[in-house]
Amino acid sequence: MSLSLLIFVVILVILVLMYNSLVSKKNQVENIFASVDATLKKRYDLIPNIVASVKEYLQHEKELLSEITKLRAQANKPNISDEQKIALDAKVSSALGSIMVAVEAYPELKANENIMHLQATLNEIEEQLSAARRAFNQAVTDYNNAIEMVPTNFMASAMAYKRKEVFSIVEQERKYIDVKKLFN
Amino acid sequence: MKSKSELTDFYYKTLFPTLSKLEEKRKHLLYRIFVVGVLLSLVFIILSSFLLQKPDFIVFAIFVYIAIGSFLYKLLVKDYTLEFKQNIIKPLIETISQELSYNCHHHINEHLFKRSDLFAKPDRISGNDYVSGIVKGTKIEFSDIHAEARHKDSKNKESWSTLFRGLFIVAEFNKNFNSKTLVLPDSAQSTFGNLIGGWLQSNNFARDELVRMDDNEFEREFVVYSKDQIEARYILSHSLMKKLLGLKKKSKHPLYVSFVGNHIHIAIDYKKDLFEPSIFYSLLDYNIAMEYVGTLHLALGIIDELKLNEKIWSKL
């Protein structure tokens, strides 16, 4: 009688641990995405300053500047989904990259103190964003592993937990890095 | 900053006259040590022949023999060591950069060692060969450190164990950060394999949260703990991870790194006192020379190796 009770309690404890671990992994993903979001917002907030500083010089790149201002407006809308945020991030990265490349062609603009300060701040935000994306990918991988590996996969399907997508580095972004290297 | 081969040239060419003079002193010292050693041993053999009736005393006598021997050895070696450090190590450092200063008696401030949180709190810290100054516009300081912990056994007898003995370096880091991130040698994964090792590491209550890095080779060599998952990855970019791996291969000893208070702290466990003059081997011996030149170049070259002078972020 007491042996079957003991086995029951042990099984119960294991089930509770599995449930809690799945919940904690899901929450970790949400937590880190919130940080990614916050860093994305810092980058969006930098855009008006960048556009204002380069506007007079970059007369030929008017469409690029208006595109990035449009992207920023889209990003600031209140109810966009996570997937939309990720898609916008890729577009803004490549647009900002093109602007910074264009700046390299104007020596007076490049030497401008305000631009140099903006470049340093942008570099820092891009680096923080990269770190946030990497942390997010690790959290998602841990979550996906827990959902698909035995024995937590049974509990996960009972809780209706679905697989999440990682931040994949878009081809355009990769191009941005290469071109920057070229101009250095 | 001078390259390793330029430093080796400096050692063998510019410092050659000084080295030759010191070589002479070393040979005399070796002779003196031999004579004193023989005399001391004779004295003890004679004394202990009187104590043969009491075997307990012999253990005590051996203990005293070793103690007096070490004391005499240190006394004999003192002047030679000082001369070596002032005339060989100091010029080597000054030729690497004019903005560096050397003090053979000081060591890095204890609070810097404790704040790095790389080892348990030491009860006693000693050290020497303190170097500080600026290399390529970045502040750096390092010294030998010997950190020990006190143990009291059941009979209340005190014993000391070594927590760390090697080179401890502190330099300004080129990114701003708020939390503490530690990079320690990965013993669990290499001993127990990935699954169990990983489980052991994530359940280490003494340390902060485990951060699994996205570079396989780095993960095999090191384990990372931090309070902030994102900041740890902000600091440990892919390029910095590769550079830390390179540094570990170069130093050939366990490497411990800690990021605290906007500085990087590096501890290389050589398990011995560095920059001490060779007594039993010639100072002109290539391997001996490389110990001095190589270690100095490694310590100060960290700024170059880890690109700490690259200031492209907001910490200008």
Coordinates of C-alpha atoms in Angstrom, one line a residue:
Chain A
M1 CA 0.0 0.0 0.0
S2 CA 2.7 2.5 1.0
L3 CA 5.0 1.4 -1.9
S4 CA 2.3 2.3 -4.5
L5 CA 1.7 5.6 -2.7
L6 CA 5.4 6.4 -2.9
I7 CA 5.6 5.6 -6.6
F8 CA 2.5 7.8 -7.2
V9 CA 4.2 10.7 -5.3
V10 CA 7.4 10.3 -7.3
I11 CA 5.5 10.3 -10.6
L12 CA 3.6 13.3 -9.5
V13 CA 6.8 15.2 -8.6
I14 CA 8.3 14.3 -12.0
L15 CA 5.2 15.6 -13.8
V16 CA 5.3 18.8 -11.9
L17 CA 9.0 19.3 -12.6
M18 CA 8.5 18.7 -16.3
Y19 CA 5.5 21.1 -16.4
N20 CA 7.5 23.8 -14.6
S21 CA 10.6 23.4 -16.8
L22 CA 8.5 23.8 -20.0
V23 CA 6.8 26.9 -18.6
S24 CA 10.1 28.4 -17.5
K25 CA 11.6 27.8 -21.0
K26 CA 8.6 29.4 -22.7
N27 CA 8.8 32.4 -20.4
Q28 CA 12.6 32.7 -21.0
V29 CA 11.9 33.0 -24.7
E30 CA 9.3 35.8 -24.1
N31 CA 11.6 37.5 -21.6
I32 CA 14.5 37.7 -24.1
F33 CA 12.3 38.7 -27.0
A34 CA 11.2 41.7 -24.8
S35 CA 14.9 42.7 -24.6
V36 CA 15.3 42.3 -28.3
D37 CA 12.3 44.5 -28.8
A38 CA 13.7 47.1 -26.4
T39 CA 17.0 47.2 -28.3
L40 CA 15.1 47.4 -31.6
K41 CA 13.3 50.4 -30.3
K42 CA 16.6 52.1 -29.3
R43 CA 17.6 51.7 -32.9
Y44 CA 14.4 53.1 -34.3
D45 CA 14.7 56.1 -32.0
L46 CA 18.1 56.8 -33.5
I47 CA 16.7 57.0 -37.0
P48 CA 15.3 60.6 -37.0
N49 CA 18.6 62.0 -35.8
I50 CA 20.5 60.1 -38.5
V51 CA 18.1 61.2 -41.2
A52 CA 18.3 64.8 -40.1
S53 CA 22.1 64.8 -40.0
V54 CA 22.7 63.3 -43.5
K55 CA 19.7 64.9 -45.3
E56 CA 21.6 67.9 -46.8
Y57 CA 24.6 65.9 -48.1
L58 CA 22.8 62.7 -49.3
Q59 CA 20.6 64.5 -51.9
H60 CA 20.9 61.5 -54.2
E61 CA 19.8 59.0 -51.6
K62 CA 16.4 60.7 -50.9
E63 CA 14.4 57.5 -51.6
L64 CA 16.6 55.6 -49.1
L65 CA 15.9 58.2 -46.4
S66 CA 12.2 58.3 -47.0
E67 CA 12.1 54.5 -47.0
I68 CA 13.8 54.3 -43.6
T69 CA 11.5 56.9 -42.2
K70 CA 8.5 54.8 -43.4
L71 CA 9.9 51.7 -41.9
R72 CA 10.3 53.4 -38.6
A73 CA 6.7 54.6 -38.7
Q74 CA 5.6 51.0 -39.4
A75 CA 7.6 49.7 -36.5
N76 CA 6.1 52.2 -34.1
K77 CA 2.6 51.1 -34.7
P78 CA 1.1 49.7 -31.5
N79 CA -0.1 46.2 -32.4
I80 CA 2.3 44.5 -34.7
S81 CA 3.1 40.8 -34.3
D82 CA 6.5 39.3 -33.4
E83 CA 7.0 37.9 -36.9
Q84 CA 6.3 41.4 -38.3
K85 CA 8.9 42.9 -35.9
I86 CA 11.5 40.4 -37.0
A87 CA 10.8 41.1 -40.7
L88 CA 11.0 44.8 -40.2
D89 CA 14.3 44.4 -38.3
A90 CA 15.9 42.8 -41.3
K91 CA 14.7 45.6 -43.7
V92 CA 15.8 48.4 -41.3
S93 CA 19.3 46.7 -40.9
S94 CA 19.9 46.7 -44.7
A95 CA 18.5 50.2 -45.1
L96 CA 20.7 51.6 -42.3
G97 CA 23.6 49.7 -43.8
S98 CA 23.2 51.4 -47.1
I99 CA 22.9 54.8 -45.5
M100 CA 26.2 54.3 -43.6
V101 CA 27.9 53.1 -46.8
A102 CA 26.7 56.3 -48.6
V103 CA 28.1 58.4 -45.7
E104 CA 31.6 56.9 -46.3
A105 CA 31.6 58.5 -49.8
Y106 CA 31.5 62.1 -48.3
P107 CA 34.6 62.9 -46.4
E108 CA 33.3 66.1 -44.7
L109 CA 30.2 64.2 -43.6
K110 CA 32.3 61.3 -42.3
A111 CA 34.5 63.7 -40.3
N112 CA 31.4 65.5 -38.8
E113 CA 31.5 65.0 -35.0
N114 CA 27.8 64.4 -34.8
I115 CA 27.9 61.7 -37.4
M116 CA 30.9 60.0 -35.7
H117 CA 29.0 60.0 -32.5
L118 CA 25.9 58.6 -34.2
Q119 CA 28.0 55.9 -35.9
A120 CA 29.5 54.8 -32.6
T121 CA 26.1 54.7 -31.0
L122 CA 24.7 52.8 -33.9
N123 CA 27.6 50.3 -33.8
E124 CA 26.9 49.7 -30.1
I125 CA 23.2 49.2 -30.7
E126 CA 23.9 46.8 -33.6
E127 CA 26.3 44.8 -31.4
Q128 CA 23.7 44.7 -28.5
L129 CA 21.1 43.7 -31.1
S130 CA 23.3 40.9 -32.3
A131 CA 23.8 39.7 -28.7
A132 CA 20.1 39.9 -28.0
R133 CA 19.3 37.9 -31.2
R134 CA 21.9 35.2 -30.2
A135 CA 20.4 35.0 -26.7
F136 CA 16.9 34.7 -28.2
N137 CA 18.1 31.9 -30.5
Q138 CA 19.6 30.0 -27.6
A139 CA 16.3 30.4 -25.6
V140 CA 14.3 29.2 -28.5
T141 CA 16.6 26.3 -29.1
D142 CA 16.3 25.2 -25.5
Y143 CA 12.5 25.6 -25.7
N144 CA 12.3 23.6 -29.0
N145 CA 14.5 20.9 -27.6
A146 CA 12.3 20.5 -24.6
I147 CA 9.2 20.3 -26.7
E148 CA 10.6 17.7 -29.0
M149 CA 12.7 15.5 -26.8
V150 CA 11.4 12.6 -24.8
P151 CA 9.8 12.6 -22.1
T152 CA 8.8 16.3 -22.0
N153 CA 7.4 16.1 -25.6
F154 CA 4.3 14.3 -24.3
M155 CA 3.7 17.0 -21.7
A156 CA 4.3 19.7 -24.3
S157 CA 1.7 18.3 -26.7
A158 CA -0.8 18.1 -23.8
M159 CA -0.1 21.8 -23.1
A160 CA -0.4 22.6 -26.8
Y161 CA 3.1 24.1 -26.9
K162 CA 4.2 24.8 -30.5
R163 CA 7.7 25.1 -31.9
K164 CA 9.1 28.6 -32.2
E165 CA 11.2 30.1 -34.9
V166 CA 14.7 31.4 -34.4
F167 CA 16.0 34.7 -35.7
S168 CA 17.7 33.8 -38.9
I169 CA 20.2 36.3 -40.3
V170 CA 18.7 37.5 -43.6
E171 CA 21.0 37.5 -46.7
Q172 CA 20.7 41.3 -47.0
E173 CA 22.1 41.7 -43.5
R174 CA 25.1 39.6 -44.4
K175 CA 25.6 41.8 -47.5
Y176 CA 25.6 44.9 -45.2
I177 CA 28.5 43.5 -43.2
D178 CA 30.6 42.7 -46.3
V179 CA 30.2 46.1 -47.9
K180 CA 31.2 47.8 -44.7
K181 CA 34.4 45.8 -44.7
L182 CA 35.0 46.8 -48.3
F183 CA 34.9 50.5 -47.5
N184 CA 37.2 50.2 -44.5
Chain B
M1 CA 54.3 47.7 -29.6
K2 CA 57.4 45.5 -30.3
S3 CA 57.0 42.1 -31.7
K4 CA 58.3 38.9 -30.0
S5 CA 61.3 38.6 -32.3
E6 CA 62.2 42.3 -31.7
L7 CA 62.1 41.6 -28.0
T8 CA 64.2 38.5 -28.3
D9 CA 66.7 40.6 -30.3
F10 CA 66.7 43.2 -27.6
Y11 CA 67.4 40.5 -25.0
Y12 CA 70.3 38.9 -26.8
K13 CA 71.9 42.0 -28.3
T14 CA 71.2 45.1 -26.2
L15 CA 71.1 43.3 -22.9
F16 CA 74.0 41.0 -23.7
P17 CA 76.6 42.9 -21.6
T18 CA 74.3 42.9 -18.6
L19 CA 73.4 39.3 -19.1
S20 CA 77.1 38.3 -19.2
K21 CA 77.8 40.1 -16.0
L22 CA 74.8 38.5 -14.3
E23 CA 75.9 35.1 -15.7
E24 CA 79.1 35.5 -13.8
K25 CA 77.2 36.4 -10.6
R26 CA 74.9 33.4 -11.2
K27 CA 77.9 31.0 -11.3
H28 CA 79.3 32.4 -8.1
L29 CA 75.9 32.2 -6.5
L30 CA 75.6 28.5 -7.6
Y31 CA 79.0 27.8 -6.0
R32 CA 78.0 29.6 -2.8
I33 CA 74.7 27.7 -2.6
F34 CA 76.5 24.4 -3.1
V35 CA 79.0 25.2 -0.3
V36 CA 76.3 26.4 2.1
G37 CA 74.2 23.4 1.3
V38 CA 77.0 21.0 2.0
L39 CA 77.9 22.7 5.3
L40 CA 74.3 22.7 6.5
S41 CA 73.9 19.1 5.6
L42 CA 77.1 18.2 7.5
V43 CA 76.0 20.1 10.6
F44 CA 72.7 18.3 10.6
I45 CA 74.2 14.9 10.0
I46 CA 76.5 15.5 13.0
L47 CA 73.7 16.8 15.2
S48 CA 71.2 14.0 14.3
S49 CA 73.8 11.4 15.1
F50 CA 73.4 12.5 18.7
L51 CA 69.6 12.3 18.4
L52 CA 69.5 8.8 16.9
Q53 CA 68.2 7.5 20.2
K54 CA 65.0 9.7 19.9
P55 CA 63.4 8.9 16.5
D56 CA 60.7 11.6 16.9
F57 CA 63.3 14.3 17.0
I58 CA 64.6 13.2 13.6
V59 CA 61.4 14.3 11.9
F60 CA 61.6 17.6 13.8
A61 CA 65.2 18.0 12.8
I62 CA 64.4 17.4 9.1
F63 CA 61.7 20.0 9.3
V64 CA 64.2 22.5 10.9
Y65 CA 66.8 21.6 8.2
I66 CA 64.4 22.4 5.4
A67 CA 63.3 25.6 7.1
I68 CA 66.8 26.9 7.7
G69 CA 67.8 25.8 4.2
S70 CA 65.0 27.8 2.6
F71 CA 65.8 30.8 4.7
L72 CA 69.5 30.7 3.7
Y73 CA 68.7 30.1 0.1
K74 CA 66.4 33.1 0.0
L75 CA 69.0 35.2 1.6
L76 CA 71.7 34.2 -0.8
V77 CA 69.5 34.7 -3.9
K78 CA 68.0 38.1 -2.8
D79 CA 70.7 40.4 -4.3
Y80 CA 71.0 38.5 -7.5
T81 CA 67.2 38.5 -8.0
L82 CA 66.9 42.2 -7.4
E83 CA 69.8 42.9 -9.9
F84 CA 68.2 40.7 -12.5
K85 CA 64.8 42.4 -12.2
Q86 CA 66.2 45.9 -12.3
N87 CA 68.6 45.3 -15.1
I88 CA 66.9 42.8 -17.3
I89 CA 63.1 42.7 -16.7
K90 CA 62.8 46.5 -16.2
P91 CA 64.5 47.4 -19.5
L92 CA 62.5 44.7 -21.3
I93 CA 59.3 46.3 -20.1
E94 CA 60.4 49.8 -20.9
T95 CA 61.4 48.9 -24.5
I96 CA 57.9 47.5 -25.1
S97 CA 56.3 50.8 -24.2
Q98 CA 57.7 54.0 -22.6
E99 CA 54.4 54.5 -20.8
L100 CA 54.9 51.5 -18.6
S101 CA 56.3 51.4 -15.1
Y102 CA 57.7 48.4 -13.2
N103 CA 57.9 47.8 -9.5
C104 CA 59.4 44.4 -8.5
H105 CA 58.0 44.5 -4.9
H106 CA 54.4 45.5 -5.5
H107 CA 51.5 43.4 -6.7
I108 CA 48.1 44.2 -8.1
N109 CA 45.6 45.6 -5.6
E110 CA 44.0 42.8 -3.6
H111 CA 40.5 44.2 -4.2
L112 CA 40.9 43.8 -8.0
F113 CA 41.7 40.2 -7.5
K114 CA 38.7 39.7 -5.2
R115 CA 36.3 41.7 -7.4
S116 CA 37.1 39.4 -10.4
D117 CA 35.3 36.6 -8.5
L118 CA 37.4 34.0 -10.4
F119 CA 38.5 32.2 -7.3
A120 CA 37.2 31.7 -3.7
K121 CA 37.9 34.5 -1.3
P122 CA 41.6 34.2 -0.5
D123 CA 42.8 34.5 3.1
R124 CA 46.3 35.7 2.0
I125 CA 47.5 37.3 -1.1
S126 CA 51.2 37.9 -2.0
G127 CA 52.9 38.8 -5.2
N128 CA 55.5 40.8 -7.0
D129 CA 56.6 42.2 -10.4
Y130 CA 53.9 44.8 -10.8
V131 CA 53.7 46.5 -14.2
S132 CA 51.2 49.3 -15.0
G133 CA 50.7 51.9 -17.6
I134 CA 49.3 52.4 -21.0
V135 CA 49.7 50.3 -24.2
K136 CA 48.1 51.6 -27.4
G137 CA 46.0 54.1 -25.5
T138 CA 44.5 51.4 -23.2
K139 CA 45.3 51.2 -19.5
I140 CA 46.7 47.9 -18.3
E141 CA 48.3 46.5 -15.2
F142 CA 49.5 43.1 -14.1
S143 CA 51.6 41.2 -11.6
D144 CA 52.4 37.8 -10.2
I145 CA 49.8 36.8 -7.7
H146 CA 49.8 34.0 -5.1
A147 CA 46.4 33.6 -3.5
E148 CA 46.0 31.2 -0.6
A149 CA 43.2 29.9 1.6
R150 CA 43.6 29.0 5.3
H151 CA 42.4 25.6 6.6
K152 CA 42.0 24.5 10.1
D153 CA 41.8 20.8 10.7
S154 CA 40.2 19.0 13.6
K155 CA 43.3 19.5 15.8
N156 CA 43.2 23.3 15.1
K157 CA 46.4 23.0 13.1
E158 CA 46.6 25.6 10.4
S159 CA 47.5 24.7 6.9
W160 CA 47.5 26.8 3.7
S161 CA 46.4 25.7 0.2
T162 CA 47.0 27.6 -3.0
L163 CA 44.0 28.9 -4.8
F164 CA 45.9 30.5 -7.6
R165 CA 49.5 31.2 -8.5
G166 CA 50.4 32.9 -11.7
L167 CA 49.8 36.0 -13.8
F168 CA 46.9 38.4 -13.1
I169 CA 46.1 41.1 -15.6
V170 CA 43.5 43.9 -15.5
A171 CA 42.8 46.1 -18.5
E172 CA 40.2 48.6 -19.5
F173 CA 37.5 47.0 -21.6
N174 CA 36.3 48.7 -24.7
K175 CA 32.5 48.1 -24.2
N176 CA 30.3 49.4 -21.4
F177 CA 28.4 46.8 -19.4
N178 CA 26.6 46.5 -16.1
S179 CA 26.6 42.9 -14.9
K180 CA 29.4 40.4 -14.1
T181 CA 30.4 37.7 -16.7
L182 CA 32.8 34.9 -15.9
V183 CA 34.7 32.7 -18.4
L184 CA 36.2 29.6 -16.6
P185 CA 38.0 26.6 -17.9
D186 CA 35.6 23.8 -18.8
S187 CA 36.6 20.9 -16.6
A188 CA 33.1 19.3 -16.3
Q189 CA 32.5 18.9 -20.0
S190 CA 35.9 17.5 -20.8
T191 CA 35.7 15.1 -17.9
F192 CA 32.1 13.9 -18.0
G193 CA 31.1 14.6 -21.6
N194 CA 28.5 17.0 -22.9
L195 CA 25.3 15.7 -21.3
I196 CA 26.3 15.2 -17.7
G197 CA 28.9 17.9 -17.8
G198 CA 26.3 20.4 -19.1
W199 CA 23.9 19.3 -16.4
L200 CA 26.5 19.7 -13.6
Q201 CA 27.4 23.2 -14.9
S202 CA 23.8 24.5 -15.0
N203 CA 23.2 23.3 -11.5
N204 CA 26.3 25.0 -10.0
F205 CA 24.7 26.9 -7.1
A206 CA 27.9 28.8 -6.3
R207 CA 27.8 30.6 -9.7
D208 CA 25.4 32.8 -11.6
E209 CA 23.3 31.5 -14.5
L210 CA 25.0 29.4 -17.1
V211 CA 25.3 30.9 -20.6
R212 CA 25.6 28.5 -23.4
M213 CA 27.7 30.1 -26.2
D214 CA 27.1 29.6 -29.9
D215 CA 30.7 28.7 -30.8
N216 CA 31.4 24.9 -30.4
E217 CA 35.1 25.1 -29.8
F218 CA 34.7 27.9 -27.2
E219 CA 32.0 25.9 -25.4
R220 CA 34.4 22.8 -25.3
E221 CA 37.2 24.9 -23.7
F222 CA 35.3 27.3 -21.5
V223 CA 32.1 27.6 -19.4
V224 CA 30.4 31.0 -19.1
Y225 CA 28.4 32.3 -16.1
S226 CA 26.6 35.6 -16.0
K227 CA 23.7 37.5 -14.5
D228 CA 22.6 38.8 -17.9
Q229 CA 22.2 36.4 -20.9
I230 CA 22.3 39.2 -23.4
E231 CA 25.2 41.2 -21.9
A232 CA 27.3 38.1 -21.8
R233 CA 26.8 37.7 -25.5
Y234 CA 27.3 41.4 -26.1
I235 CA 30.8 41.1 -24.4
L236 CA 31.6 37.7 -25.9
S237 CA 31.2 38.5 -29.6
H238 CA 32.2 35.7 -32.0
S239 CA 35.5 37.5 -32.7
L240 CA 36.3 37.9 -29.0
M241 CA 35.6 34.2 -28.4
K242 CA 38.0 33.2 -31.2
K243 CA 40.6 35.6 -29.8
L244 CA 40.3 34.1 -26.2
L245 CA 40.7 30.6 -27.7
G246 CA 43.9 31.9 -29.4
L247 CA 45.1 33.4 -26.1
K248 CA 44.6 30.1 -24.3
K249 CA 46.5 28.2 -26.9
K250 CA 49.4 30.7 -26.7
S251 CA 49.6 30.7 -22.9
K252 CA 49.5 26.9 -22.7
H253 CA 48.1 27.2 -19.1
P254 CA 44.6 27.3 -17.6
L255 CA 43.0 30.7 -18.5
Y256 CA 40.3 32.4 -16.4
V257 CA 38.6 35.6 -17.6
S258 CA 36.2 37.9 -15.8
F259 CA 34.4 41.0 -17.0
V260 CA 33.5 43.3 -14.0
G261 CA 33.2 47.0 -13.6
N262 CA 34.0 47.8 -17.2
H263 CA 37.3 46.0 -17.0
I264 CA 38.6 42.7 -18.2
H265 CA 40.5 40.5 -15.6
I266 CA 42.6 37.7 -16.9
A267 CA 44.2 35.0 -14.7
I268 CA 46.7 32.6 -16.2
D269 CA 47.5 29.8 -13.7
Y270 CA 51.2 29.1 -14.3
K271 CA 51.4 27.5 -10.9
K272 CA 54.8 29.2 -10.2
D273 CA 56.3 32.6 -9.6
L274 CA 57.2 34.3 -12.9
F275 CA 60.1 36.6 -13.9
E276 CA 62.4 35.0 -11.3
P277 CA 66.0 34.7 -12.5
S278 CA 67.2 31.3 -13.5
I279 CA 69.7 30.0 -10.9
F280 CA 70.5 26.5 -12.1
Y281 CA 70.3 27.2 -15.9
S282 CA 72.1 29.8 -17.9
L283 CA 70.4 33.1 -18.5
L284 CA 71.4 32.9 -22.1
D285 CA 69.6 29.6 -22.6
Y286 CA 67.0 30.1 -25.3
N287 CA 64.1 28.4 -23.4
I288 CA 64.9 30.5 -20.3
A289 CA 65.0 33.7 -22.3
M290 CA 61.7 32.8 -24.0
E291 CA 60.1 32.4 -20.6
Y292 CA 60.7 36.1 -19.8
V293 CA 60.3 37.5 -23.3
G294 CA 57.3 35.3 -24.2
T295 CA 55.4 35.9 -20.9
L296 CA 55.9 39.7 -21.1
H297 CA 54.9 39.8 -24.7
L298 CA 51.8 37.7 -23.9
A299 CA 50.7 39.9 -21.0
L300 CA 51.1 43.2 -22.7
G301 CA 50.1 41.9 -26.1
I302 CA 46.6 41.2 -24.7
I303 CA 45.6 44.7 -25.8
D304 CA 46.5 43.8 -29.4
E305 CA 45.4 40.2 -29.3
L306 CA 41.9 41.0 -27.9
K307 CA 41.7 44.3 -29.8
L308 CA 41.0 46.2 -26.6
N309 CA 42.2 49.4 -28.3
E310 CA 39.4 49.2 -30.9
K311 CA 37.0 51.8 -29.8
I312 CA 34.2 51.9 -32.3
W313 CA 31.4 51.8 -29.8
S314 CA 30.1 54.6 -27.6
K315 CA 32.8 54.1 -25.0
L316 CA 35.2 56.3 -27.0

